[in-house]
Amino acid sequence: MNNDIERVLYSEKDIAEAAKRVGSQLAADYEGRTPVILSVLKGAVLWTVDVMRYMQYAEVEFIDVSSYHGGIASAGEVDLVVDLQTDIAGRDIIIMEDIVDTGRSLQFMKDLLEARGAKSVKVASLLDKKDGRVVEAHVDYVGFDVPKAFVVGYGLDYKQLYRNLPYVGVLKPSVYDPEHAGLVDTTDITPEH
Ligand code: PRP
Ligand code: MN
Ligand code: MG
């Protein structure tokens, strides 16, 4: 296990089972149609490729939006960083997320897709952190309901790291709170005496 992980919440096997369950359900629900899977960069990439293996006919597109988590001045604002590359008017869209937290990213994307004439928009997320909601956001296909914790792995990052881990785990507080471990980097601190 990676040294920065305190404990594993969802193992590789747990996730494989969730991907199979959600992918098979999507295959059944979209039978006879060709939906557009809209994978949200970067976090949803692993979940997307694992879930889509269980579907019959599907296109895949990517979008990148960024929300300012607990941000300072612009909290609540969502930016479109990379737009999708196809006209989705009249199409059935499945948004693939790794986690829905405040719901802001999802609300932004749903509004965008509906404004562009999507026929239907559903959401499949590996994790649903319902306690984190600030705006209303519903996840139609849920891998796991996740409690409030600092989770990383299987797409989820902390400072762009840990996305490659095959499991979802809780990050050791010492990693994001250096004081906690007495590991304060003093190189930039001018001594007071
Ligand atoms: C994270 C996560 C979701 C979104 C959820 O992405 O992957 O896309 O935030 O948060 P919300 O419900 O509070 O909007 P992030 O913007 O960190 O980008 P990333 O996927 O590249 O890590
Ligand atoms: Mn994301
Ligand atoms: Mg992130």
Coordinates of N, CA and C and ligand atoms in Angstrom, one line a residue:
M1 N 0.9 -1.2 0.0 CA 0.0 0.0 0.0 C 0.9 1.2 0.0
N2 N 0.4 2.3 -0.6 CA 1.1 3.6 -0.7 C 1.3 4.1 0.8
N3 N 2.5 4.6 1.1 CA 2.9 5.0 2.4 C 2.0 6.2 2.9
D4 N 1.4 6.9 2.1 CA 0.7 8.1 2.5 C -0.8 7.8 2.8
I5 N -1.1 6.5 2.6 CA -2.5 6.1 2.9 C -2.7 5.5 4.3
E6 N -3.7 6.1 5.0 CA -4.0 5.6 6.3 C -4.7 4.3 6.3
R7 N -5.7 4.2 5.5 CA -6.5 2.9 5.4 C -7.2 2.9 4.1
V8 N -7.5 1.7 3.6 CA -8.2 1.5 2.4 C -9.7 1.5 2.7
L9 N -10.5 2.3 2.0 CA -11.9 2.4 2.1 C -12.6 1.4 1.2
Y10 N -12.2 1.5 -0.1 CA -12.8 0.6 -1.1 C -11.6 -0.1 -1.9
S11 N -11.5 -1.4 -1.8 CA -10.4 -2.1 -2.4 C -10.6 -2.2 -3.9
E12 N -9.5 -2.7 -4.5 CA -9.6 -2.9 -6.0 C -10.8 -3.8 -6.3
K13 N -11.0 -4.8 -5.5 CA -12.0 -5.8 -5.7 C -13.4 -5.1 -5.5
D14 N -13.5 -4.4 -4.5 CA -14.8 -3.6 -4.2 C -15.2 -2.8 -5.4
I15 N -14.1 -2.1 -5.9 CA -14.4 -1.1 -7.0 C -14.7 -1.9 -8.3
A16 N -14.0 -3.0 -8.6 CA -14.3 -3.8 -9.7 C -15.8 -4.3 -9.7
E17 N -16.2 -4.7 -8.5 CA -17.6 -5.1 -8.4 C -18.6 -4.0 -8.6
A18 N -18.3 -2.8 -8.1 CA -19.2 -1.6 -8.3 C -19.2 -1.2 -9.8
A19 N -18.1 -1.3 -10.5 CA -18.0 -1.0 -11.9 C -18.9 -1.9 -12.7
K20 N -18.8 -3.2 -12.3 CA -19.6 -4.2 -13.0 C -21.1 -4.0 -12.8
R21 N -21.4 -3.7 -11.5 CA -22.8 -3.5 -11.2 C -23.4 -2.3 -11.9
V22 N -22.7 -1.2 -11.9 CA -23.1 0.1 -12.5 C -23.1 -0.1 -14.0
G23 N -22.1 -0.7 -14.6 CA -21.9 -0.9 -16.0 C -23.0 -1.8 -16.6
S24 N -23.3 -2.8 -15.9 CA -24.4 -3.8 -16.3 C -25.7 -3.1 -16.2
Q25 N -25.9 -2.3 -15.2 CA -27.2 -1.6 -15.1 C -27.4 -0.6 -16.2
L26 N -26.3 0.1 -16.6 CA -26.3 1.0 -17.7 C -26.6 0.3 -19.0
A27 N -26.0 -0.8 -19.2 CA -26.2 -1.6 -20.4 C -27.6 -2.0 -20.5
A28 N -28.3 -2.4 -19.4 CA -29.7 -2.7 -19.5 C -30.6 -1.5 -19.7
D29 N -30.3 -0.4 -19.0 CA -31.1 0.8 -19.1 C -31.0 1.5 -20.4
Y30 N -29.9 1.3 -21.1 CA -29.7 2.0 -22.4 C -29.8 1.1 -23.6
E31 N -30.3 -0.1 -23.3 CA -30.4 -1.1 -24.4 C -31.1 -0.5 -25.6
G32 N -30.6 -0.7 -26.8 CA -31.2 -0.2 -28.0 C -30.9 1.3 -28.3
R33 N -30.1 1.9 -27.4 CA -29.7 3.3 -27.6 C -28.2 3.4 -27.6
T34 N -27.7 4.5 -28.1 CA -26.2 4.7 -28.1 C -26.0 6.0 -27.3
P35 N -25.8 5.9 -26.0 CA -25.6 7.1 -25.2 C -24.2 7.7 -25.4
V36 N -24.0 8.9 -25.0 CA -22.7 9.6 -25.0 C -22.2 9.6 -23.5
I37 N -21.2 8.8 -23.3 CA -20.6 8.8 -21.9 C -19.7 10.1 -21.8
L38 N -20.0 10.9 -20.9 CA -19.2 12.2 -20.7 C -18.4 12.0 -19.5
S39 N -17.1 11.8 -19.7 CA -16.2 11.6 -18.6 C -15.6 12.9 -18.2
V40 N -15.6 13.1 -16.9 CA -15.1 14.4 -16.3 C -13.7 14.3 -15.9
L41 N -12.8 15.0 -16.7 CA -11.4 15.0 -16.4 C -11.1 15.7 -15.0
K42 N -10.1 15.3 -14.3 CA -9.3 14.1 -14.7 C -9.8 12.9 -13.8
G43 N -10.5 13.2 -12.7 CA -10.8 12.2 -11.7 C -11.6 11.0 -12.2
A44 N -12.4 11.2 -13.2 CA -13.3 10.1 -13.6 C -12.8 9.1 -14.6
V45 N -11.5 9.3 -15.0 CA -11.0 8.5 -16.1 C -11.0 7.0 -15.8
L46 N -10.5 6.6 -14.6 CA -10.4 5.2 -14.3 C -11.8 4.6 -14.2
W47 N -12.7 5.3 -13.5 CA -14.0 4.8 -13.4 C -14.7 4.7 -14.7
T48 N -14.5 5.6 -15.6 CA -15.1 5.6 -16.9 C -14.7 4.4 -17.7
V49 N -13.4 4.1 -17.8 CA -13.0 3.0 -18.6 C -13.4 1.7 -18.0
D50 N -13.5 1.6 -16.7 CA -13.9 0.3 -16.1 C -15.4 0.1 -16.3
V51 N -16.2 1.1 -16.2 CA -17.7 1.0 -16.3 C -18.1 0.7 -17.8
M52 N -17.4 1.5 -18.7 CA -17.9 1.4 -20.1 C -17.6 0.0 -20.7
R53 N -16.7 -0.8 -20.1 CA -16.5 -2.1 -20.7 C -17.7 -3.0 -20.6
Y54 N -18.7 -2.7 -19.8 CA -19.9 -3.5 -19.6 C -21.0 -3.1 -20.5
M55 N -20.8 -2.0 -21.3 CA -21.9 -1.5 -22.1 C -21.7 -2.0 -23.6
Q56 N -22.8 -1.9 -24.3 CA -22.8 -2.4 -25.7 C -22.4 -1.4 -26.7
Y57 N -23.3 -0.3 -26.8 CA -23.0 0.7 -27.8 C -22.9 2.0 -26.9
A58 N -21.8 2.7 -27.1 CA -21.6 4.0 -26.3 C -20.5 4.8 -27.0
E59 N -20.7 6.1 -27.0 CA -19.6 7.0 -27.4 C -19.0 7.5 -26.2
V60 N -17.8 8.0 -26.3 CA -17.2 8.6 -25.1 C -16.6 9.9 -25.4
E61 N -16.9 10.9 -24.6 CA -16.4 12.3 -24.7 C -15.8 12.7 -23.4
F62 N -15.0 13.8 -23.4 CA -14.4 14.3 -22.2 C -14.7 15.8 -22.0
I63 N -14.8 16.1 -20.7 CA -15.0 17.5 -20.4 C -14.2 17.8 -19.1
D64 N -13.7 19.0 -19.0 CA -13.0 19.4 -17.8 C -13.6 20.6 -17.2
V65 N -14.1 20.6 -16.0 CA -14.6 21.7 -15.3 C -13.8 21.8 -14.0
S66 N -13.7 23.1 -13.5 CA -13.0 23.2 -12.3 C -13.8 24.0 -11.3
S67 N -13.9 23.5 -10.1 CA -14.6 24.3 -9.1 C -13.6 24.7 -8.1
Y68 N -13.8 25.8 -7.4 CA -12.9 26.2 -6.4 C -13.3 25.7 -5.0
H69 N -12.8 24.6 -4.7 CA -13.2 23.9 -3.4 C -12.8 24.7 -2.2
G70 N -13.8 25.1 -1.4 CA -13.6 25.9 -0.2 C -12.8 27.1 -0.6
G71 N -12.9 27.5 -1.8 CA -12.1 28.6 -2.4 C -12.3 29.9 -1.6
I72 N -11.5 30.8 -1.9 CA -11.6 32.1 -1.1 C -12.6 33.0 -1.7
A73 N -12.2 33.9 -2.6 CA -13.1 34.9 -3.2 C -14.2 34.2 -4.1
S74 N -13.7 33.3 -4.9 CA -14.6 32.8 -6.0 C -15.3 31.5 -5.6
A75 N -15.4 31.2 -4.3 CA -16.1 30.0 -3.9 C -17.4 29.8 -4.6
G76 N -17.7 28.7 -5.2 CA -19.0 28.4 -5.8 C -19.0 28.6 -7.3
E77 N -17.9 29.2 -7.8 CA -17.8 29.4 -9.2 C -17.2 28.2 -9.9
V78 N -17.8 27.8 -11.1 CA -17.3 26.7 -11.8 C -16.9 27.2 -13.2
D79 N -15.7 26.8 -13.6 CA -15.2 27.1 -15.0 C -15.2 25.9 -15.9
L80 N -15.5 26.2 -17.2 CA -15.3 25.2 -18.2 C -13.9 25.3 -18.7
V81 N -13.1 24.3 -18.5 CA -11.7 24.3 -18.8 C -11.5 23.6 -20.2
V82 N -12.0 22.5 -20.4 CA -12.0 21.8 -21.7 C -13.4 21.4 -22.1
D83 N -13.8 21.9 -23.2 CA -15.2 21.6 -23.7 C -15.2 20.3 -24.4
L84 N -16.4 19.7 -24.5 CA -16.5 18.4 -25.2 C -16.5 18.8 -26.7
Q85 N -16.2 17.8 -27.5 CA -15.9 18.0 -28.9 C -17.0 17.6 -29.9
T86 N -18.2 17.5 -29.4 CA -19.2 17.0 -30.3 C -20.5 17.7 -29.9
D87 N -21.4 17.7 -30.9 CA -22.8 18.3 -30.7 C -23.6 17.3 -30.0
I88 N -24.1 17.6 -28.8 CA -24.9 16.6 -28.1 C -26.4 16.9 -28.1
A89 N -26.8 17.8 -29.0 CA -28.3 18.0 -29.1 C -29.0 16.7 -29.4
G90 N -30.0 16.4 -28.7 CA -30.8 15.2 -28.9 C -30.2 13.9 -28.5
R91 N -29.1 14.0 -27.8 CA -28.4 12.8 -27.3 C -28.7 12.5 -25.9
D92 N -28.6 11.2 -25.6 CA -28.7 10.7 -24.2 C -27.3 10.8 -23.6
I93 N -27.1 11.5 -22.5 CA -25.8 11.7 -21.9 C -25.7 11.0 -20.5
I94 N -24.6 10.3 -20.3 CA -24.3 9.8 -19.0 C -23.0 10.5 -18.5
I95 N -23.2 11.3 -17.5 CA -22.0 12.0 -16.9 C -21.3 11.0 -16.0
M96 N -20.0 10.8 -16.2 CA -19.2 9.9 -15.3 C -18.4 10.8 -14.4
E97 N -18.6 10.6 -13.1 CA -17.8 11.4 -12.1 C -17.1 10.4 -11.2
D98 N -16.0 10.8 -10.6 CA -15.4 10.0 -9.6 C -16.1 10.3 -8.2
I99 N -16.4 11.6 -8.0 CA -17.1 11.9 -6.8 C -18.0 13.2 -7.0
V100 N -19.1 13.1 -6.4 CA -20.0 14.3 -6.3 C -20.0 14.8 -4.9
D101 N -19.5 16.0 -4.7 CA -19.3 16.5 -3.3 C -20.3 17.7 -3.1
T102 N -19.9 18.9 -3.3 CA -20.8 20.0 -3.2 C -22.0 20.0 -4.2
G103 N -21.7 19.3 -5.3 CA -22.7 19.2 -6.4 C -22.6 20.4 -7.4
R104 N -21.6 21.3 -7.1 CA -21.5 22.4 -8.0 C -21.1 22.1 -9.4
S105 N -20.1 21.2 -9.5 CA -19.6 20.8 -10.9 C -20.7 20.1 -11.7
L106 N -21.4 19.3 -11.0 CA -22.5 18.5 -11.6 C -23.6 19.5 -12.1
Q107 N -24.0 20.4 -11.2 CA -25.1 21.3 -11.6 C -24.7 22.2 -12.8
F108 N -23.4 22.6 -12.8 CA -22.9 23.4 -13.9 C -23.0 22.6 -15.2
M109 N -22.5 21.3 -15.2 CA -22.5 20.5 -16.4 C -23.9 20.2 -16.9
K110 N -24.8 19.9 -15.9 CA -26.2 19.6 -16.3 C -26.9 20.8 -17.0
D111 N -26.7 22.0 -16.4 CA -27.2 23.2 -17.0 C -26.7 23.4 -18.4
L112 N -25.4 23.1 -18.6 CA -24.7 23.3 -19.9 C -25.3 22.3 -20.9
L113 N -25.4 21.1 -20.5 CA -25.9 20.0 -21.4 C -27.4 20.3 -21.8
E114 N -28.1 20.7 -20.8 CA -29.5 20.9 -21.1 C -29.7 22.1 -22.0
A115 N -28.9 23.2 -21.8 CA -28.9 24.4 -22.6 C -28.6 24.0 -24.1
R116 N -27.8 23.0 -24.3 CA -27.3 22.5 -25.6 C -28.3 21.5 -26.2
G117 N -29.4 21.2 -25.5 CA -30.4 20.4 -26.1 C -30.2 18.9 -25.9
A118 N -29.5 18.5 -24.9 CA -29.4 17.0 -24.6 C -30.8 16.5 -24.4
K119 N -31.0 15.3 -24.9 CA -32.3 14.6 -24.7 C -32.5 14.2 -23.3
S120 N -31.4 13.6 -22.7 CA -31.5 13.2 -21.3 C -30.1 13.3 -20.7
V121 N -30.1 13.5 -19.4 CA -28.8 13.6 -18.7 C -28.9 12.8 -17.4
K122 N -28.1 11.7 -17.3 CA -28.0 10.9 -16.1 C -26.5 11.0 -15.6
V123 N -26.4 10.6 -14.3 CA -25.1 10.7 -13.7 C -24.7 9.4 -13.0
A124 N -23.5 8.9 -13.3 CA -22.9 7.7 -12.7 C -21.6 8.1 -12.0
S125 N -21.6 8.0 -10.7 CA -20.5 8.4 -9.9 C -19.9 7.3 -9.0
L126 N -18.6 7.2 -9.0 CA -18.0 6.2 -8.2 C -18.4 6.4 -6.7
L127 N -18.2 7.7 -6.3 CA -18.5 8.1 -4.9 C -19.6 9.2 -4.9
D128 N -20.5 9.1 -3.9 CA -21.5 10.1 -3.7 C -21.3 10.6 -2.2
K129 N -20.8 11.8 -2.1 CA -20.6 12.3 -0.7 C -21.7 13.3 -0.4
K130 N -22.8 12.7 0.0 CA -24.1 13.4 0.2 C -24.0 14.5 1.2
D131 N -23.1 14.3 2.3 CA -23.0 15.3 3.3 C -22.3 16.5 2.8
G132 N -21.7 16.5 1.7 CA -21.0 17.6 1.2 C -21.8 18.6 0.4
R133 N -23.1 18.2 0.1 CA -23.9 19.0 -0.8 C -24.1 20.5 -0.4
V134 N -23.9 21.4 -1.3 CA -24.2 22.8 -1.1 C -25.3 23.2 -2.1
V135 N -25.3 22.5 -3.2 CA -26.5 22.7 -4.2 C -27.1 21.4 -4.4
E136 N -28.3 21.4 -4.9 CA -29.0 20.1 -5.1 C -28.4 19.4 -6.3
A137 N -28.0 18.1 -6.1 CA -27.4 17.3 -7.2 C -27.8 15.8 -6.9
H138 N -28.4 15.2 -7.9 CA -28.7 13.8 -7.7 C -27.8 12.9 -8.6
V139 N -27.4 11.8 -7.9 CA -26.6 10.8 -8.6 C -27.4 9.6 -8.9
D140 N -27.6 9.3 -10.2 CA -28.5 8.2 -10.6 C -27.9 6.8 -10.4
Y141 N -26.6 6.7 -10.6 CA -25.9 5.4 -10.5 C -24.7 5.6 -9.5
V142 N -24.8 5.0 -8.3 CA -23.8 5.3 -7.3 C -22.9 4.0 -7.1
G143 N -21.6 4.2 -7.1 CA -20.7 3.2 -6.7 C -20.8 2.9 -5.2
F144 N -20.5 4.0 -4.4 CA -20.5 3.9 -3.0 C -20.9 5.3 -2.4
D145 N -21.7 5.2 -1.3 CA -22.0 6.4 -0.6 C -20.8 6.6 0.4
V146 N -20.1 7.7 0.2 CA -18.9 7.9 1.0 C -19.1 8.9 2.1
P147 N -18.5 8.6 3.3 CA -18.6 9.6 4.4 C -17.7 10.8 4.1
K148 N -17.8 11.8 4.9 CA -16.9 13.0 4.8 C -15.5 12.5 5.3
A149 N -14.6 12.4 4.4 CA -13.2 12.0 4.8 C -12.3 12.5 3.6
F150 N -11.0 12.6 3.8 CA -10.1 13.0 2.8 C -9.7 11.8 2.0
V151 N -10.5 11.5 0.9 CA -10.2 10.3 0.1 C -9.5 10.6 -1.1
V152 N -8.6 9.6 -1.5 CA -7.8 9.7 -2.7 C -7.7 8.3 -3.3
G153 N -7.2 8.3 -4.5 CA -7.0 7.0 -5.2 C -8.0 6.8 -6.3
Y154 N -7.7 5.9 -7.2 CA -8.6 5.5 -8.3 C -9.3 6.7 -8.9
G155 N -8.4 7.7 -9.3 CA -8.8 8.9 -10.0 C -8.8 10.1 -9.1
L156 N -9.1 9.9 -7.8 CA -9.1 11.1 -6.9 C -7.7 11.5 -6.4
D157 N -7.5 12.8 -6.5 CA -6.1 13.3 -6.2 C -6.1 14.2 -5.0
Y158 N -4.8 14.3 -4.5 CA -4.5 15.4 -3.6 C -3.2 16.0 -4.3
K159 N -3.3 17.3 -4.7 CA -2.3 17.9 -5.4 C -1.8 17.1 -6.6
Q160 N -2.7 16.6 -7.3 CA -2.5 15.8 -8.6 C -1.9 14.4 -8.3
L161 N -1.6 14.0 -7.1 CA -1.1 12.7 -6.9 C -2.2 11.7 -6.4
Y162 N -1.8 10.4 -6.4 CA -2.6 9.3 -5.9 C -3.7 8.8 -6.9
R163 N -3.9 9.5 -8.0 CA -4.9 9.1 -9.0 C -4.7 7.7 -9.5
N164 N -3.5 7.3 -9.5 CA -3.1 6.0 -10.1 C -3.4 4.8 -9.2
L165 N -3.6 5.1 -7.9 CA -3.8 3.9 -7.0 C -5.1 3.1 -7.4
P166 N -5.0 1.8 -7.3 CA -6.1 1.0 -7.7 C -7.3 0.9 -6.7
Y167 N -7.1 1.5 -5.6 CA -8.1 1.5 -4.5 C -8.4 2.9 -4.1
V168 N -9.5 3.1 -3.3 CA -9.8 4.4 -2.7 C -9.4 4.3 -1.2
G169 N -8.6 5.3 -0.8 CA -8.2 5.3 0.6 C -8.2 6.6 1.3
V170 N -8.0 6.6 2.6 CA -8.0 7.9 3.4 C -6.6 8.3 3.5
L171 N -6.3 9.6 3.2 CA -5.0 10.1 3.2 C -4.6 10.4 4.7
K172 N -3.3 10.1 5.0 CA -2.8 10.4 6.3 C -2.8 11.9 6.5
P173 N -3.3 12.4 7.7 CA -3.4 13.8 7.9 C -2.0 14.4 7.8
S174 N -0.9 13.7 8.1 CA 0.4 14.2 8.0 C 0.8 14.7 6.6
V175 N 0.1 14.1 5.6 CA 0.4 14.5 4.3 C 0.0 15.9 3.9
Y176 N -1.3 16.3 4.4 CA -1.8 17.6 4.0 C -1.7 18.6 5.2
D177 N -1.3 18.1 6.3 CA -1.1 19.0 7.5 C 0.2 18.7 8.1
P178 N 1.3 19.3 7.5 CA 2.7 19.0 7.9 C 2.9 19.2 9.4
E179 N 2.2 20.2 10.0 CA 2.4 20.5 11.5 C 2.1 19.3 12.3
H180 N 1.1 18.6 11.8 CA 0.6 17.4 12.5 C 1.7 16.4 12.7
A181 N 2.6 16.3 11.8 CA 3.7 15.3 11.8 C 5.0 15.9 12.3
G182 N 4.9 17.2 12.6 CA 6.2 17.9 12.9 C 7.1 18.0 11.7
L183 N 6.6 18.0 10.6 CA 7.4 18.0 9.4 C 7.3 19.3 8.6
V184 N 7.2 20.4 9.4 CA 7.1 21.7 8.8 C 8.3 22.0 8.0
D185 N 8.1 22.4 6.7 CA 9.3 22.8 5.9 C 9.7 24.3 6.3
T186 N 10.8 24.4 6.9 CA 11.2 25.7 7.4 C 12.1 26.5 6.5
T187 N 12.3 25.9 5.3 CA 13.3 26.6 4.4 C 12.9 28.0 4.0
D188 N 11.6 28.3 4.0 CA 11.2 29.7 3.7 C 10.9 30.6 4.9
I189 N 11.1 30.0 6.1 CA 10.7 30.8 7.3 C 12.0 31.5 7.8
T190 N 11.8 32.8 8.0 CA 13.0 33.6 8.6 C 12.9 33.4 10.1
P191 N 14.0 33.0 10.7 CA 14.0 32.8 12.2 C 13.7 34.1 12.9
E192 N 13.0 34.0 14.0 CA 12.6 35.2 14.7 C 13.7 35.7 15.6
H193 N 14.7 34.9 15.9 CA 15.7 35.4 16.8 C 17.1 34.9 16.3
Ligands
PRP1 C1 -13.4 17.0 -8.3 C2 -14.1 15.7 -8.6 C3 -15.4 16.1 -9.2 C4 -15.7 17.4 -8.5 C5 -16.7 17.2 -7.4 O1 -12.8 17.4 -9.5 O2 -13.3 14.9 -9.4 O3 -15.3 16.3 -10.6 O4 -14.4 17.9 -7.9 O5 -16.8 18.3 -6.6 P1 -18.1 19.2 -6.4 O6 -19.3 18.3 -6.3 O7 -17.8 19.9 -5.1 O8 -18.2 20.2 -7.5 P2 -11.6 18.5 -9.5 O9 -12.3 19.8 -9.9 O10 -10.8 18.5 -8.3 O11 -10.7 18.1 -10.8 P3 -10.0 16.7 -11.0 O12 -11.1 15.7 -11.3 O13 -9.1 17.0 -12.2 O14 -9.3 16.3 -9.7
MN2 MN -13.2 15.9 -11.2
MG3 MG -9.2 17.2 -7.9

